[in-house]
Amino acid sequence: MMSPSAFPAAARRRRWPLFLPFAIIVLLAAAWTALWFYAAARAEAEIPLWRERERQAGRAQDCASQSIGGYPFRIEVRCGGASFELKGTPTLQLKLPLALVAVQVYDPKLVIGEFTGPLEISEPGRPPAGIVDWTLGQASVRGLPSHVERASLALVGPAVRDPSIAANGTVFRAQRLELHGREAAGSTADNPIVETALRLEAAVADQLHPLAAKPIDADIAATLRGANDISPKPWAVRFREWQARDGQIEITKARLAQEDVIAVGSGILKLTPRGGLDGDLQVTVVGIEKVLKMFDIERIMSEGQIGATFNALDRLIPGLGGIARQSAAPGLVAALGQRAVLEGKPAVAFPVRFTDGAVFLGPFQVGVVPPLF
């Protein structure tokens, strides 16, 4: 006969499998904690080395205060009083109150960041030339440390101020701005190809141009070729080098909307040896009559050969030239291009040409873009 005292011992021996999963979880948590602290220590040791490499490359970065956190799944570097200096002609200095940069432990090639504005842009030792502020600023970069595969920037409520304008005037503002870029197929170090996308919601820039005084929504996708140097330098020098490399912008899709005017287009733009903008865009516009008023086509018609004809009619019979001008308006729209339909609305499709800086809507020259270098 089995002793009764044997039953409790057997029960105790069978109870250990119940605690095994808990013990495994504890061990895994301890191992993960050790891995996180090891990664954090490595990051803290690598940051000074990275800063030194950047400084030697002409990109100096520093923090007034710095801390590392993010346990358990991220390595977060919090940089208070962040400054970034880009050596060049001119040297640019960027200052931020706070920058938070994070890397997921399980995906170390993806770097994400969040920035607190305002961003001050200046030359060392001089007052800010521009101030950019926002309510929320985020960015991400994939591909580091070898090379950047893609990058994104998103700003909610961005506003650009120029301190040189009275009352520190705002020259640009929007509800949201997004900028995305990625390396295109076939891109090489000698022949870089970058696919970019820009999105704007309710953008206003009335200080820059009267046409941008009312909110504009924009969605633009383009492919940039020949831009392989992002070091600080005068824009004239940058554009000259880009032209020498046969650089070009291929606008694959662009949509702009302002009130009831909608425009979509695509085409290729380059620079001539003298710095003039050159290329062709095919544009389709809803609300072409408003566009004609924006570009003051009626004034353009009153000049040159067409205007001389109208003036001659006025000399024959006073007022006849004015009647002719009014009657010419429908023909002007027809002369621009072909009738079309865009987003279910009547539209006109026509070419926009840039000929060494001269700008043409259809057959009418509407302005000149000054040489970029």
Coordinates of C-alpha atoms in Angstrom, one line a residue:
M1 CA 0.0 0.0 0.0
M2 CA 1.4 3.4 -1.1
S3 CA 2.1 5.9 1.6
P4 CA -0.3 9.0 1.6
S5 CA 2.8 11.3 2.0
A6 CA 3.8 10.4 -1.6
F7 CA 0.9 12.2 -3.2
P8 CA 2.0 15.8 -2.1
A9 CA 5.5 15.2 -3.4
A10 CA 4.2 14.0 -6.8
A11 CA 1.9 17.0 -7.0
R12 CA 4.8 19.3 -6.3
R13 CA 6.9 17.7 -9.1
R14 CA 4.1 18.2 -11.6
R15 CA 3.6 21.8 -10.6
W16 CA 6.8 23.2 -12.2
P17 CA 5.5 23.2 -15.8
L18 CA 3.1 25.9 -14.7
F19 CA 5.9 28.2 -13.8
L20 CA 8.0 27.5 -16.9
P21 CA 6.4 30.0 -19.3
F22 CA 6.6 32.7 -16.6
A23 CA 10.3 32.0 -16.1
I24 CA 11.0 32.1 -19.9
I25 CA 9.2 35.5 -20.1
V26 CA 11.4 36.8 -17.3
L27 CA 14.5 35.6 -19.0
L28 CA 13.5 37.1 -22.3
A29 CA 12.7 40.4 -20.6
A30 CA 16.1 40.4 -18.9
A31 CA 17.9 39.6 -22.2
W32 CA 15.9 42.3 -24.0
T33 CA 16.7 44.8 -21.3
A34 CA 20.4 44.0 -21.5
L35 CA 20.3 44.3 -25.3
W36 CA 18.6 47.7 -25.0
F37 CA 21.1 49.1 -22.5
Y38 CA 23.9 47.7 -24.7
A39 CA 22.4 49.5 -27.7
A40 CA 21.9 52.7 -25.8
A41 CA 25.5 52.6 -24.6
R42 CA 26.7 52.0 -28.2
A43 CA 24.6 54.9 -29.4
E44 CA 26.0 57.2 -26.7
A45 CA 29.5 56.2 -27.7
E46 CA 28.8 56.6 -31.5
I47 CA 27.3 60.1 -31.3
P48 CA 30.6 61.9 -30.7
L49 CA 32.3 59.9 -33.4
W50 CA 29.4 60.7 -35.8
R51 CA 29.6 64.4 -34.9
E52 CA 33.3 64.5 -35.6
R53 CA 32.8 62.9 -39.1
E54 CA 30.1 65.3 -39.8
R55 CA 32.2 68.3 -38.7
Q56 CA 35.1 67.1 -41.0
A57 CA 32.5 67.0 -43.8
G58 CA 31.5 70.6 -43.2
R59 CA 28.3 69.8 -41.2
A60 CA 28.7 70.7 -37.5
Q61 CA 26.0 69.5 -35.1
D62 CA 25.7 70.1 -31.4
C63 CA 23.2 70.1 -28.5
A64 CA 23.1 72.3 -25.4
S65 CA 21.7 69.3 -23.5
Q66 CA 21.4 65.7 -24.5
S67 CA 19.7 62.5 -23.1
I68 CA 19.0 59.0 -24.3
G69 CA 15.8 57.1 -23.6
G70 CA 13.1 55.2 -25.3
Y71 CA 13.1 51.9 -23.4
P72 CA 12.0 49.3 -24.3
F73 CA 11.6 49.4 -28.1
R74 CA 13.3 52.5 -29.2
I75 CA 16.6 54.4 -28.8
E76 CA 15.6 58.1 -28.5
V77 CA 18.1 60.9 -28.5
R78 CA 16.7 64.1 -27.1
C79 CA 18.7 67.2 -28.1
G80 CA 17.8 70.5 -26.4
G81 CA 19.1 73.7 -27.9
A82 CA 20.0 71.9 -31.2
S83 CA 22.3 73.7 -33.7
F84 CA 23.4 72.6 -37.1
E85 CA 26.1 74.5 -39.2
L86 CA 26.6 73.8 -42.9
K87 CA 30.0 75.1 -44.1
G88 CA 29.9 76.7 -47.5
T89 CA 29.4 80.0 -49.3
P90 CA 27.6 81.2 -47.3
T91 CA 27.8 79.1 -44.2
L92 CA 24.4 78.5 -42.8
Q93 CA 23.5 78.0 -39.1
L94 CA 20.2 76.3 -38.1
K95 CA 18.9 76.5 -34.5
L96 CA 16.0 74.5 -32.9
P97 CA 14.7 74.6 -29.3
L98 CA 14.3 70.8 -29.3
A99 CA 15.0 67.8 -31.6
L100 CA 13.9 64.2 -30.8
V101 CA 15.5 61.5 -33.0
A102 CA 14.5 57.8 -32.5
V103 CA 15.6 54.5 -34.0
Q104 CA 13.5 51.3 -33.5
V105 CA 15.7 48.5 -32.0
Y106 CA 14.2 46.0 -34.5
D107 CA 14.6 48.3 -37.5
P108 CA 17.8 50.3 -37.1
K109 CA 17.9 51.6 -40.7
L110 CA 14.8 53.7 -40.1
V111 CA 15.3 57.0 -38.3
I112 CA 12.4 59.1 -37.3
G113 CA 12.4 62.6 -35.7
E114 CA 10.2 65.2 -34.2
F115 CA 11.1 68.8 -34.0
T116 CA 9.9 71.7 -31.9
G117 CA 10.0 75.1 -33.6
P118 CA 10.8 77.8 -34.4
L119 CA 13.7 77.1 -36.7
E120 CA 16.1 80.0 -37.0
I121 CA 18.2 80.2 -40.2
S122 CA 21.1 82.6 -40.3
E123 CA 24.8 83.0 -41.0
P124 CA 27.1 82.6 -38.0
G125 CA 27.2 85.8 -35.9
R126 CA 24.4 87.5 -37.8
P127 CA 20.6 87.9 -37.0
P128 CA 18.2 85.3 -38.4
A129 CA 17.5 85.7 -42.1
G130 CA 14.4 83.5 -41.9
I131 CA 12.3 81.9 -39.2
V132 CA 10.2 78.8 -39.8
D133 CA 7.6 77.8 -37.2
W134 CA 5.0 75.0 -37.1
T135 CA 2.6 73.3 -34.7
L136 CA 3.9 69.8 -35.4
G137 CA 7.1 68.8 -37.3
Q138 CA 8.1 65.2 -38.1
A139 CA 10.7 63.6 -40.4
S140 CA 11.9 60.2 -41.3
V141 CA 15.0 58.8 -43.1
R142 CA 15.5 55.2 -44.3
G143 CA 18.8 53.7 -45.4
L144 CA 21.3 55.2 -42.9
P145 CA 24.2 54.8 -42.3
S146 CA 25.2 53.5 -45.8
H147 CA 23.1 55.8 -48.0
V148 CA 19.7 57.5 -47.9
E149 CA 17.0 55.4 -49.7
R150 CA 14.1 57.8 -49.0
A151 CA 13.3 60.7 -46.7
S152 CA 10.1 62.5 -45.7
L153 CA 9.2 65.8 -43.9
A154 CA 5.8 66.8 -42.7
L155 CA 4.9 70.1 -41.1
V156 CA 1.5 71.0 -39.7
G157 CA 0.7 74.7 -39.7
P158 CA 4.1 75.9 -41.2
A159 CA 4.8 79.6 -41.4
V160 CA 7.9 81.3 -42.8
R161 CA 8.7 84.8 -41.4
D162 CA 11.2 87.3 -42.8
P163 CA 12.6 89.4 -39.9
S164 CA 13.7 92.1 -42.4
I165 CA 10.1 92.8 -43.3
A166 CA 8.1 95.2 -41.2
A167 CA 6.4 93.6 -38.2
N168 CA 8.4 90.4 -38.9
G169 CA 6.1 89.7 -41.8
T170 CA 4.9 86.2 -42.7
V171 CA 5.9 85.4 -46.3
F172 CA 4.5 81.9 -46.5
R173 CA 1.9 79.9 -44.5
A174 CA -0.1 76.7 -45.0
Q175 CA -2.2 74.3 -43.1
R176 CA 0.1 71.4 -44.0
L177 CA 3.3 70.8 -46.0
E178 CA 4.7 67.4 -47.0
L179 CA 7.9 66.8 -48.9
H180 CA 9.0 63.3 -49.9
G181 CA 12.0 62.0 -51.8
R182 CA 13.4 58.7 -52.7
E183 CA 16.1 57.2 -54.8
A184 CA 14.8 56.3 -58.3
A185 CA 15.6 53.1 -60.1
G186 CA 18.8 53.5 -62.2
S187 CA 20.2 56.2 -59.9
T188 CA 24.0 56.2 -59.4
A189 CA 26.4 58.4 -57.5
D190 CA 27.6 60.0 -60.8
N191 CA 24.0 60.3 -62.2
P192 CA 21.6 60.7 -59.3
I193 CA 17.9 60.4 -60.0
V194 CA 15.5 61.5 -57.2
E195 CA 11.8 61.1 -57.2
T196 CA 10.1 63.8 -55.2
A197 CA 6.6 64.7 -54.1
L198 CA 5.3 68.0 -52.7
R199 CA 1.9 68.5 -51.1
L200 CA 0.5 71.8 -49.8
E201 CA -2.8 72.5 -48.2
A202 CA -4.2 76.0 -48.1
A203 CA -0.8 77.7 -48.9
V204 CA -0.6 81.5 -49.0
A205 CA 2.4 83.5 -50.1
D206 CA 0.9 87.0 -50.8
Q207 CA 4.3 88.7 -50.0
L208 CA 5.9 86.7 -52.8
H209 CA 3.4 87.2 -55.5
P210 CA -0.2 88.5 -55.8
L211 CA -1.3 85.3 -57.5
A212 CA -0.6 83.4 -54.2
A213 CA -2.7 85.8 -52.0
K214 CA -5.5 83.2 -51.9
P215 CA -5.1 79.7 -50.5
I216 CA -3.7 77.2 -52.9
D217 CA -3.7 73.4 -52.7
A218 CA -0.9 71.7 -54.5
D219 CA 0.1 68.1 -55.2
I220 CA 3.3 67.9 -57.4
A221 CA 5.3 64.8 -58.3
A222 CA 8.6 65.2 -60.2
T223 CA 11.8 63.4 -61.0
L224 CA 15.0 65.4 -60.5
R225 CA 18.1 64.5 -62.4
G226 CA 21.7 65.8 -62.0
A227 CA 21.5 67.2 -58.4
N228 CA 24.3 65.4 -56.6
D229 CA 25.6 68.2 -54.3
I230 CA 23.6 69.5 -51.4
S231 CA 26.4 71.4 -49.7
P232 CA 25.6 75.1 -49.0
K233 CA 26.5 77.5 -51.8
P234 CA 24.9 80.4 -53.6
W235 CA 21.9 79.5 -55.6
A236 CA 23.5 81.0 -58.7
V237 CA 26.4 78.6 -58.4
R238 CA 24.2 75.7 -57.6
F239 CA 22.0 76.3 -60.7
R240 CA 25.1 76.8 -62.9
E241 CA 26.6 73.5 -61.8
W242 CA 23.2 71.8 -62.3
Q243 CA 22.9 73.1 -65.8
A244 CA 26.5 72.0 -66.6
R245 CA 25.5 68.4 -65.6
D246 CA 22.5 68.6 -68.0
G247 CA 20.1 68.6 -65.0
Q248 CA 16.4 68.6 -65.6
I249 CA 13.1 68.4 -63.7
E250 CA 10.5 66.1 -65.2
I251 CA 7.1 67.0 -63.7
T252 CA 5.2 63.8 -63.9
K253 CA 2.0 65.1 -62.3
A254 CA 1.1 68.5 -60.9
R255 CA -2.3 69.7 -59.6
L256 CA -3.0 73.2 -58.3
A257 CA -6.3 74.4 -57.1
Q258 CA -7.3 77.9 -56.0
E259 CA -11.0 78.5 -55.3
D260 CA -12.8 77.3 -58.5
V261 CA -9.6 77.4 -60.7
I262 CA -8.0 73.9 -61.1
A263 CA -4.9 73.3 -63.2
V264 CA -3.1 70.0 -63.9
G265 CA 0.1 69.6 -66.0
S266 CA 3.2 67.7 -66.8
G267 CA 6.4 68.3 -68.7
I268 CA 10.2 68.8 -68.5
L269 CA 12.1 71.9 -67.5
K270 CA 15.9 72.6 -67.9
L271 CA 18.2 75.6 -67.9
T272 CA 20.0 77.2 -70.9
P273 CA 23.7 78.0 -70.7
R274 CA 22.8 81.6 -69.8
G275 CA 20.6 80.4 -66.9
G276 CA 17.2 80.9 -68.6
L277 CA 14.3 78.5 -67.9
D278 CA 13.6 76.3 -70.9
G279 CA 11.0 73.6 -71.5
D280 CA 7.4 72.7 -72.2
L281 CA 4.5 71.9 -70.0
Q282 CA 1.1 70.6 -71.1
V283 CA -1.5 72.2 -68.9
T284 CA -5.3 71.7 -68.6
V285 CA -7.2 74.4 -66.7
V286 CA -10.7 74.8 -65.3
G287 CA -11.6 78.5 -65.0
I288 CA -9.4 79.7 -67.8
E289 CA -11.1 83.1 -67.8
K290 CA -9.8 83.8 -64.3
V291 CA -6.3 82.7 -65.3
L292 CA -6.3 85.1 -68.2
K293 CA -7.2 87.9 -65.8
M294 CA -4.5 86.8 -63.4
F295 CA -1.8 87.1 -66.1
D296 CA -3.4 90.3 -67.5
I297 CA -3.7 88.9 -71.0
E298 CA -6.1 91.7 -72.0
R299 CA -3.3 94.2 -71.4
I300 CA -1.0 92.0 -73.5
M301 CA -3.5 92.0 -76.3
S302 CA -3.6 95.8 -76.3
E303 CA 0.1 95.9 -77.0
G304 CA 2.0 94.8 -80.1
Q305 CA 0.5 94.0 -83.5
I306 CA -3.0 93.1 -82.1
G307 CA -3.1 96.3 -80.1
A308 CA -2.1 98.4 -83.1
T309 CA -5.0 96.9 -85.1
F310 CA -7.5 97.8 -82.3
N311 CA -6.0 101.3 -82.0
A312 CA -6.4 101.8 -85.8
L313 CA -10.1 100.9 -85.4
D314 CA -10.4 103.5 -82.7
R315 CA -9.0 106.1 -85.0
L316 CA -11.5 105.2 -87.7
I317 CA -14.5 105.1 -85.4
P318 CA -14.0 106.0 -81.8
G319 CA -15.0 103.1 -79.5
L320 CA -14.8 100.5 -82.3
G321 CA -11.5 99.2 -81.0
G322 CA -13.0 98.6 -77.5
I323 CA -15.9 96.6 -79.1
A324 CA -13.4 94.5 -81.0
R325 CA -11.4 93.8 -77.8
Q326 CA -14.5 92.6 -76.0
S327 CA -15.4 90.4 -79.0
A328 CA -11.9 89.0 -79.1
A329 CA -12.2 87.4 -75.6
P330 CA -13.9 84.2 -76.7
G331 CA -11.5 83.9 -79.6
L332 CA -8.6 84.4 -77.2
V333 CA -9.7 81.4 -75.1
A334 CA -10.0 79.3 -78.3
A335 CA -6.5 80.5 -79.5
L336 CA -4.9 79.1 -76.3
G337 CA -5.7 75.5 -77.0
Q338 CA -8.4 72.9 -77.2
R339 CA -11.6 72.4 -75.2
A340 CA -11.3 69.6 -72.7
V341 CA -12.9 68.2 -69.5
L342 CA -11.1 68.0 -66.2
E343 CA -12.6 66.4 -63.1
G344 CA -16.0 66.6 -64.8
K345 CA -15.8 70.3 -65.5
P346 CA -15.2 72.2 -68.8
A347 CA -11.6 73.1 -69.3
V348 CA -9.0 74.2 -71.8
A349 CA -5.8 72.3 -72.6
F350 CA -2.8 74.3 -73.9
P351 CA 1.0 74.3 -73.8
V352 CA 3.0 76.5 -71.5
R353 CA 6.4 77.2 -73.0
F354 CA 9.6 78.5 -71.4
T355 CA 12.0 79.7 -74.0
D356 CA 15.3 80.8 -72.4
G357 CA 13.3 82.6 -69.7
A358 CA 10.3 83.9 -71.8
V359 CA 7.0 82.5 -70.7
F360 CA 4.2 81.7 -73.2
L361 CA 0.6 80.6 -72.5
G362 CA -0.3 79.1 -75.8
P363 CA 0.8 81.7 -78.4
F364 CA 0.9 84.6 -76.0
Q365 CA 4.0 85.7 -74.1
V366 CA 2.9 86.6 -70.5
G367 CA 6.2 87.2 -68.8
V368 CA 9.9 86.6 -68.4
V369 CA 11.7 84.7 -65.7
P370 CA 15.1 86.3 -65.0
P371 CA 18.2 84.2 -65.6
L372 CA 18.9 82.0 -62.5
F373 CA 22.7 82.6 -62.8

